[in-house]
Structures are given as C-alpha cells and as structure tokens.
CSV table of C-alpha atoms in Angstrom, one decimal:
chain,number,residue,atom,x,y,z
Y,35,UNK,CA,0.3,-28.7,-17.9
Y,36,UNK,CA,3.4,-28.0,-15.8
Y,37,UNK,CA,3.2,-24.6,-14.2
Y,38,UNK,CA,6.2,-22.3,-15.1
Y,39,UNK,CA,8.2,-21.3,-12.0
Y,40,UNK,CA,8.6,-17.6,-11.4
Y,41,UNK,CA,12.0,-16.1,-12.3
Y,42,UNK,CA,14.7,-15.2,-9.8
Y,43,UNK,CA,13.8,-12.7,-7.1
Y,44,UNK,CA,13.4,-9.2,-8.7
Y,45,UNK,CA,11.3,-6.2,-8.6
Y,46,UNK,CA,10.7,-3.3,-10.9
Y,47,UNK,CA,8.9,-0.2,-9.5
Y,48,UNK,CA,7.5,2.5,-11.8
Y,49,UNK,CA,5.6,5.8,-11.4
Y,50,UNK,CA,3.3,6.5,-14.3
Y,51,UNK,CA,2.1,10.1,-14.9
Y,52,UNK,CA,-1.6,8.9,-15.0
Y,53,UNK,CA,-3.8,10.2,-12.2
Y,54,UNK,CA,-1.2,12.4,-10.8
Y,55,UNK,CA,1.5,9.6,-10.4
Y,56,UNK,CA,0.2,6.0,-10.3
Y,57,UNK,CA,2.6,3.7,-8.6
Y,58,UNK,CA,3.2,0.3,-10.2
Y,59,UNK,CA,5.2,-2.8,-9.2
Y,60,UNK,CA,6.1,-5.8,-11.4
Y,61,UNK,CA,7.8,-8.4,-9.2
Y,62,UNK,CA,8.9,-12.0,-8.7
Y,63,UNK,CA,9.6,-13.2,-5.1
Y,64,UNK,CA,10.7,-16.4,-3.5
Y,65,UNK,CA,12.1,-15.4,-0.1
Y,66,UNK,CA,10.5,-11.9,0.2
Y,67,UNK,CA,8.4,-11.9,3.4
Y,68,UNK,CA,6.4,-8.6,3.6
Y,69,UNK,CA,5.9,-7.7,7.3
Y,70,UNK,CA,2.6,-6.5,8.4
Y,71,UNK,CA,2.3,-3.0,7.0
Y,72,UNK,CA,-0.1,-0.6,5.3
Y,73,UNK,CA,0.0,1.7,2.2
Y,74,UNK,CA,-1.7,5.1,1.8
Y,75,UNK,CA,-3.0,3.7,-1.5
Y,76,UNK,CA,-5.0,0.6,-2.5
Y,77,UNK,CA,-3.2,-2.5,-3.8
Y,78,UNK,CA,-4.7,-3.9,-7.0
Y,79,UNK,CA,-2.6,-6.9,-8.2
Y,80,UNK,CA,-2.7,-9.8,-10.6
Y,81,UNK,CA,-1.0,-13.1,-9.7
Y,82,UNK,CA,1.0,-14.1,-12.8
Y,83,UNK,CA,2.7,-17.2,-11.5
Y,84,UNK,CA,2.8,-19.3,-8.4
Y,85,UNK,CA,0.6,-18.2,-5.4
Y,86,UNK,CA,0.8,-15.6,-2.7
Y,87,UNK,CA,-0.3,-16.0,0.9
Y,88,UNK,CA,-1.3,-12.9,2.8
Y,89,UNK,CA,-3.0,-11.4,5.8
Y,90,UNK,CA,-5.9,-9.0,5.3
Y,91,UNK,CA,-9.2,-8.1,7.1
Y,92,UNK,CA,-8.3,-10.1,10.2
Y,93,UNK,CA,-7.4,-13.4,8.4
Y,94,UNK,CA,-5.1,-15.2,6.0
Y,95,UNK,CA,-5.8,-15.7,2.3
Y,96,UNK,CA,-4.2,-17.4,-0.7
Y,97,UNK,CA,-4.2,-15.8,-4.2
Y,98,UNK,CA,-3.4,-18.3,-6.9
Y,99,UNK,CA,-2.3,-17.7,-10.5
Y,100,UNK,CA,-4.7,-15.5,-12.4
Y,101,UNK,CA,-6.6,-14.2,-9.3
Y,102,UNK,CA,-6.7,-10.6,-8.4
Y,103,UNK,CA,-5.5,-9.3,-5.0
Y,104,UNK,CA,-7.4,-6.3,-3.5
Y,105,UNK,CA,-6.2,-4.4,-0.4
Y,106,UNK,CA,-7.9,-1.2,0.7
Y,107,UNK,CA,-6.0,2.0,1.5
Y,108,UNK,CA,-4.6,2.0,5.1
Y,109,UNK,CA,-5.6,-1.7,5.5
Y,110,UNK,CA,-3.0,-3.8,7.5
Y,111,UNK,CA,-1.7,-6.6,5.4
Y,112,UNK,CA,1.4,-8.9,4.8
Y,113,UNK,CA,2.6,-11.1,2.1
Y,114,UNK,CA,4.7,-14.2,1.4
Y,115,UNK,CA,4.8,-17.1,-1.0
Y,116,UNK,CA,2.2,-19.9,-0.8
Y,117,UNK,CA,4.2,-22.2,-3.1
Y,118,UNK,CA,7.8,-23.7,-3.1
Y,119,UNK,CA,8.7,-21.8,-6.2
Y,120,UNK,CA,7.6,-18.3,-5.1
Y,121,UNK,CA,5.2,-16.0,-6.9
Y,122,UNK,CA,5.1,-13.3,-9.5
Y,123,UNK,CA,2.7,-10.5,-9.8
Y,124,UNK,CA,1.9,-7.1,-11.3
Y,125,UNK,CA,0.2,-4.4,-9.0
Y,126,UNK,CA,-0.9,-0.8,-8.9
Y,127,UNK,CA,-1.4,1.4,-5.9
Y,128,UNK,CA,-4.1,4.0,-6.7
Y,129,UNK,CA,-4.6,6.5,-3.9
Y,130,UNK,CA,-8.0,7.3,-2.2
Y,131,UNK,CA,-7.9,10.8,-3.9
Y,132,UNK,CA,-7.4,9.3,-7.3
Y,133,UNK,CA,-10.4,6.9,-6.8
Y,134,UNK,CA,-12.3,10.0,-5.5
Y,135,UNK,CA,-11.6,11.8,-8.7
Y,136,UNK,CA,-13.1,8.9,-10.7
Y,137,UNK,CA,-16.2,8.7,-8.6
Y,138,UNK,CA,-16.8,12.4,-9.0
Y,139,UNK,CA,-16.5,12.0,-12.8
Y,140,UNK,CA,-19.1,9.2,-12.6
Y,141,UNK,CA,-21.5,11.4,-10.6
Y,142,UNK,CA,-20.9,9.2,-7.5
Y,143,UNK,CA,-19.2,12.0,-5.3
Y,144,UNK,CA,-21.6,11.4,-2.5
Y,145,UNK,CA,-20.8,7.7,-2.2
Y,146,UNK,CA,-17.2,8.3,-1.1
Y,147,UNK,CA,-14.2,6.2,-2.0
Y,148,UNK,CA,-14.8,2.5,-2.8
Y,149,UNK,CA,-14.3,-0.3,-0.3
Y,150,UNK,CA,-13.3,-3.8,-1.6
Y,151,UNK,CA,-14.7,-6.5,0.8
Y,152,UNK,CA,-13.0,-9.5,-0.8
Y,153,UNK,CA,-9.2,-9.8,-0.5
Y,154,UNK,CA,-9.1,-12.3,-3.6
Y,155,UNK,CA,-11.4,-12.1,-6.6
Y,156,UNK,CA,-11.6,-14.3,-9.6
Y,157,UNK,CA,-12.5,-12.1,-12.7
Y,158,UNK,CA,-10.7,-13.4,-15.8
Y,159,UNK,CA,-11.9,-10.4,-18.0
Y,160,UNK,CA,-10.7,-7.8,-15.5
Y,161,UNK,CA,-7.5,-9.7,-14.8
Y,162,UNK,CA,-6.8,-9.6,-18.6
Y,163,UNK,CA,-7.7,-5.9,-18.7
Y,164,UNK,CA,-5.2,-5.2,-15.8
Y,165,UNK,CA,-2.5,-7.0,-17.6
Y,166,UNK,CA,-3.2,-4.8,-20.6
Y,167,UNK,CA,-2.9,-1.8,-18.4
Y,168,UNK,CA,0.5,-2.8,-17.0
Y,169,UNK,CA,1.8,-3.7,-20.5
Y,170,UNK,CA,0.6,-0.4,-22.0
Y,171,UNK,CA,2.1,1.7,-19.2
Y,172,UNK,CA,5.3,-0.1,-19.5
Y,173,UNK,CA,5.7,0.1,-23.3
Y,174,UNK,CA,3.5,2.8,-24.8
Y,175,UNK,CA,4.0,6.6,-24.5
Y,176,UNK,CA,0.5,7.3,-26.1
Y,177,UNK,CA,-1.0,9.4,-23.4
Y,178,UNK,CA,-4.6,9.0,-24.7
Y,179,UNK,CA,-4.3,5.2,-24.7
Y,180,UNK,CA,-2.7,5.0,-21.3
Y,181,UNK,CA,-5.2,7.3,-19.6
Y,182,UNK,CA,-8.2,5.7,-21.3
Y,183,UNK,CA,-7.1,2.1,-20.2
Y,184,UNK,CA,-6.3,3.2,-16.6
Y,185,UNK,CA,-9.6,5.1,-16.2
Y,186,UNK,CA,-11.7,2.4,-17.8
Y,187,UNK,CA,-10.1,-0.4,-15.8
Y,188,UNK,CA,-10.5,1.4,-12.4
Y,189,UNK,CA,-14.2,2.2,-13.2
Y,190,UNK,CA,-14.8,-1.5,-14.1
Y,191,UNK,CA,-13.0,-2.5,-10.8
Y,192,UNK,CA,-15.3,-0.2,-8.7
Y,193,UNK,CA,-18.4,-1.3,-10.5
Y,194,UNK,CA,-17.8,-5.1,-10.2
Y,195,UNK,CA,-16.1,-5.5,-6.9
Y,196,UNK,CA,-16.4,-2.1,-4.9
Y,197,UNK,CA,-18.9,-1.3,-2.3
Y,198,UNK,CA,-19.7,2.1,-0.7
Y,199,UNK,CA,-18.1,2.3,2.7
Y,200,UNK,CA,-20.3,4.3,5.1
Y,201,UNK,CA,-18.8,7.4,6.7
Y,202,UNK,CA,-17.7,6.7,10.2
Y,203,UNK,CA,-19.8,7.9,12.9
Y,204,UNK,CA,-18.6,10.8,15.0
Y,205,UNK,CA,-15.6,9.6,16.9
Y,206,UNK,CA,-16.2,10.1,20.7
Y,207,UNK,CA,-14.8,8.9,24.0
Y,208,UNK,CA,-11.8,6.4,24.0
Y,209,UNK,CA,-11.9,6.3,20.2
Y,210,UNK,CA,-11.4,10.1,20.1
Y,211,UNK,CA,-8.5,9.9,22.4
Y,212,UNK,CA,-6.9,7.1,20.3
Y,213,UNK,CA,-7.3,9.3,17.2
Y,214,UNK,CA,-5.5,12.0,18.9
Y,215,UNK,CA,-2.4,9.7,19.3
Y,216,UNK,CA,-2.7,8.5,15.7
Y,217,UNK,CA,-2.9,12.2,14.4
Y,218,UNK,CA,0.1,13.0,16.5
Y,219,UNK,CA,2.1,10.1,14.9
Y,220,UNK,CA,0.9,11.0,11.3
Y,221,UNK,CA,1.8,14.6,11.8
Y,222,UNK,CA,5.1,14.2,13.6
Y,223,UNK,CA,6.5,10.7,12.6
Y,224,UNK,CA,10.0,11.8,13.3
Y,225,UNK,CA,9.3,12.7,17.0
Y,226,UNK,CA,11.2,10.8,19.6
Y,227,UNK,CA,8.2,10.2,21.8
Y,228,UNK,CA,7.7,7.8,24.7
Y,229,UNK,CA,4.8,5.6,25.5
Y,230,UNK,CA,4.1,7.5,28.6
Y,231,UNK,CA,3.9,10.8,26.7
Y,232,UNK,CA,1.4,9.3,24.1
Y,233,UNK,CA,-0.6,7.8,27.0
Y,234,UNK,CA,-0.7,11.2,28.6
Y,235,UNK,CA,-1.8,12.7,25.3
Y,236,UNK,CA,-4.7,10.4,25.2
Y,237,UNK,CA,-5.5,10.6,28.9
Y,238,UNK,CA,-5.3,6.8,29.2
Y,239,UNK,CA,-3.0,4.3,31.0
Y,240,UNK,CA,-0.1,3.2,28.9
Y,241,UNK,CA,-1.1,-0.5,28.9
Y,242,UNK,CA,-4.7,0.2,28.1
Y,243,UNK,CA,-3.7,2.7,25.4
Y,244,UNK,CA,-1.4,0.2,23.6
Y,245,UNK,CA,-4.1,-2.6,23.6
Y,246,UNK,CA,-6.8,-0.4,22.4
Y,247,UNK,CA,-4.6,1.4,19.7
Y,248,UNK,CA,-3.7,-2.0,18.2
Y,249,UNK,CA,-7.4,-3.0,18.2
Y,250,UNK,CA,-8.4,0.2,16.4
Y,251,UNK,CA,-5.6,0.6,13.9
Y,252,UNK,CA,-4.0,-2.8,13.5
Y,253,UNK,CA,-0.6,-1.9,15.0
Y,254,UNK,CA,0.7,-1.0,18.4
Y,255,UNK,CA,1.9,2.6,18.5
Y,256,UNK,CA,5.5,1.9,17.9
Y,257,UNK,CA,4.8,-0.1,14.7
Y,258,UNK,CA,2.4,2.5,13.5
Y,259,UNK,CA,5.1,5.1,14.0
Y,260,UNK,CA,7.3,3.0,11.6
Y,261,UNK,CA,4.6,3.1,9.0
Y,262,UNK,CA,4.2,6.9,9.3
Y,263,UNK,CA,8.0,7.3,9.0
Y,264,UNK,CA,8.1,5.2,5.9
Y,265,UNK,CA,5.3,7.3,4.3
Y,266,UNK,CA,7.2,10.5,5.3
Y,267,UNK,CA,10.5,9.2,3.8
Y,268,UNK,CA,8.7,8.0,0.7
Y,269,UNK,CA,7.2,11.5,0.2
Y,270,UNK,CA,10.6,13.2,0.9
Y,271,UNK,CA,12.2,11.0,-1.7
Y,272,UNK,CA,9.5,11.8,-4.3
Y,273,UNK,CA,10.0,15.5,-3.7
Y,274,UNK,CA,13.8,15.2,-4.4
Y,275,UNK,CA,15.6,14.2,-1.1
Y,276,UNK,CA,18.4,11.8,-1.1
Y,277,UNK,CA,18.0,8.5,0.8
Y,278,UNK,CA,20.1,9.4,3.9
Y,279,UNK,CA,18.4,12.8,4.2
Y,280,UNK,CA,14.9,11.4,3.8
Y,281,UNK,CA,15.7,8.6,6.4
Y,282,UNK,CA,17.0,11.1,9.0
Y,283,UNK,CA,14.1,13.6,8.5
Y,284,UNK,CA,11.6,10.9,8.8
Y,285,UNK,CA,13.0,9.7,12.2
Y,286,UNK,CA,14.9,6.6,11.3
Y,287,UNK,CA,18.1,5.9,13.4
Y,288,UNK,CA,20.4,5.3,10.3
Y,289,UNK,CA,20.1,4.3,6.7
Y,290,UNK,CA,20.3,0.6,7.3
Y,291,UNK,CA,17.4,0.7,9.7
Y,292,UNK,CA,15.4,2.6,7.1
Y,293,UNK,CA,16.5,0.2,4.2
Y,294,UNK,CA,15.4,-2.8,6.2
Y,295,UNK,CA,11.9,-1.5,7.0
Y,296,UNK,CA,11.3,-0.1,3.5
Y,297,UNK,CA,12.3,-3.4,1.8
Y,298,UNK,CA,10.0,-5.4,4.2
Y,299,UNK,CA,7.0,-3.1,3.6
Y,300,UNK,CA,7.5,-2.1,-0.2
Y,301,UNK,CA,9.3,-5.2,-1.6
Y,302,UNK,CA,11.9,-2.9,-3.2
Y,303,UNK,CA,14.8,-1.0,-1.8
Y,304,UNK,CA,14.9,2.8,-1.3
Y,305,UNK,CA,17.3,3.1,-4.0
Y,306,UNK,CA,15.1,1.4,-6.5
Y,307,UNK,CA,12.2,3.7,-5.4
Y,308,UNK,CA,14.4,6.8,-5.7
Y,309,UNK,CA,15.5,5.9,-9.2
Y,310,UNK,CA,11.8,5.7,-10.3
Y,311,UNK,CA,11.0,8.9,-8.6
Y,312,UNK,CA,13.9,10.5,-10.4
Y,313,UNK,CA,12.4,9.3,-13.8
Y,314,UNK,CA,9.2,10.9,-12.9
Y,315,UNK,CA,10.8,14.3,-12.5
Y,316,UNK,CA,12.7,14.0,-15.8
C-alpha cells in the first residue's frame, strides 16, 4: 500500500479550555527544522503520516507513522523530517501542574509528576485514543465529553508509559551555583547580562561556568536565555500583549528576531499563537 504524502506545510495551533488551557498543535511539515529547544510542558504527539527524526535524552530517534512521541517538560529536543515527503502529526502539551492535578485525583500526590523514559512508544490503542481526543477537542463543544476524554487519556498515558521521577537530591556545590544562574535567567530573561556577570554570580570562571551549565541544562547560557525569553513572550501574549510589546518586554532585539526564534521552537508564528490566545479569551 502506497503511503499518502503529508499535505503542504501548515500548522494549526489551539488552546482548549480543559485543564486550565491545554495547548494543541495539528501540523504538516516538510522543511521545518526545529532547533534544539524546550517547553515548559510535556509533548505528547501522534505521527499521522511520514516520519519525524528528533533529538531527546542525549540521542537521536525516529518516530514513524502511528507511533507516539513523548518529551518530558523542560527536556531539550529538536525535530525534522525523516522522510523525503515530510511528516504530519497531532500533539498536546500538558503542563507539569496539569499532570500533578491528575496524580492528586488518583491518590498519587506523593509520587510527583510522571517521567516518560521512552522518546517513542508503539501503543496502537493509546494512539487511537489520542486521535479521538484531538478530533473531539477540535469539533465538539460538549464539555463533559471533552474533559472526560482528556482526563482518561492522560491517566492511561501515565499508567502505561510513565515512571515516577525521584525528587532531586539537595543541590550543593557547583550545581547550586549553576542553579543560581539558571534562576536568574528564568526570573529576568529580558536582562542584558554579560557572561562575566553570570560567572561572577556563580562564583566560577566564565569558561568553566559555560561548560558546566550546558552539561547540567542542555544549553549554554545564551541559548537558555533565548528559551526563557520565548516563555516570557508566550506568557505575555497569552495575557493580552501584542506581538511587538511581548517581544520587547521579553528582551528580544526586534520583532523579526523574536519571530525567527519562536517559529524554530514552536513550529508556528507568533501571529498564529496570538490568534489562538485571542480565541481563548473570547
């Protein structure tokens, strides 16, 4: 049987009201090349056509048609086509606090948020259920049906493919100093800060700090700052800011600089995201 080629490059982003605003993406890509980035939420996606190649957990992986992609929150990953014709997929991005709400409801509050060890899983039943969730959120306004499907699907995902991630040991020594830098970049992404200033904050030499920071968090400090700025801008747009205002307040030099980084990390433009956020507020 000849595999149907994905449609032309397109992406549709939505924000569903379930779980306080669940983000969804329905996309077909051929030339899109996601730079290494991270999301504050998890990525749970089903490959509809073609195949995707992506980096996660220190290695490269290929997700073929009908497989499920799993990326943990804050985990560095990338994405590009693994076939000549590109790939199509549907994905949701539940936040850690949304998963925490589910584990509390299940009486699993002490187990923390789930960790998904496998970047690609093959689970035909769950893939079918995920497709039903995406279709229902896109087409039905029956709140009871929508919420029941989302809840039941995420519970099944946790029970079948999730593990409990142990709480990190107390951060001490160099790690504590690196966390100090990370927290500064998280709290003040817009700050025009130099490498020397960050190194001084950590009490480490600049070269050593850069090397250890990348080892600990998957990005060198300047790339991590971009991720923090993207999250800040995204949050500002969700709260009603226009694109130019969000870009400036988040610390981007100009709107085109912001647009380029946003598209490479999110797979959609800031305008597409803002239009979806506007719908959420209606």
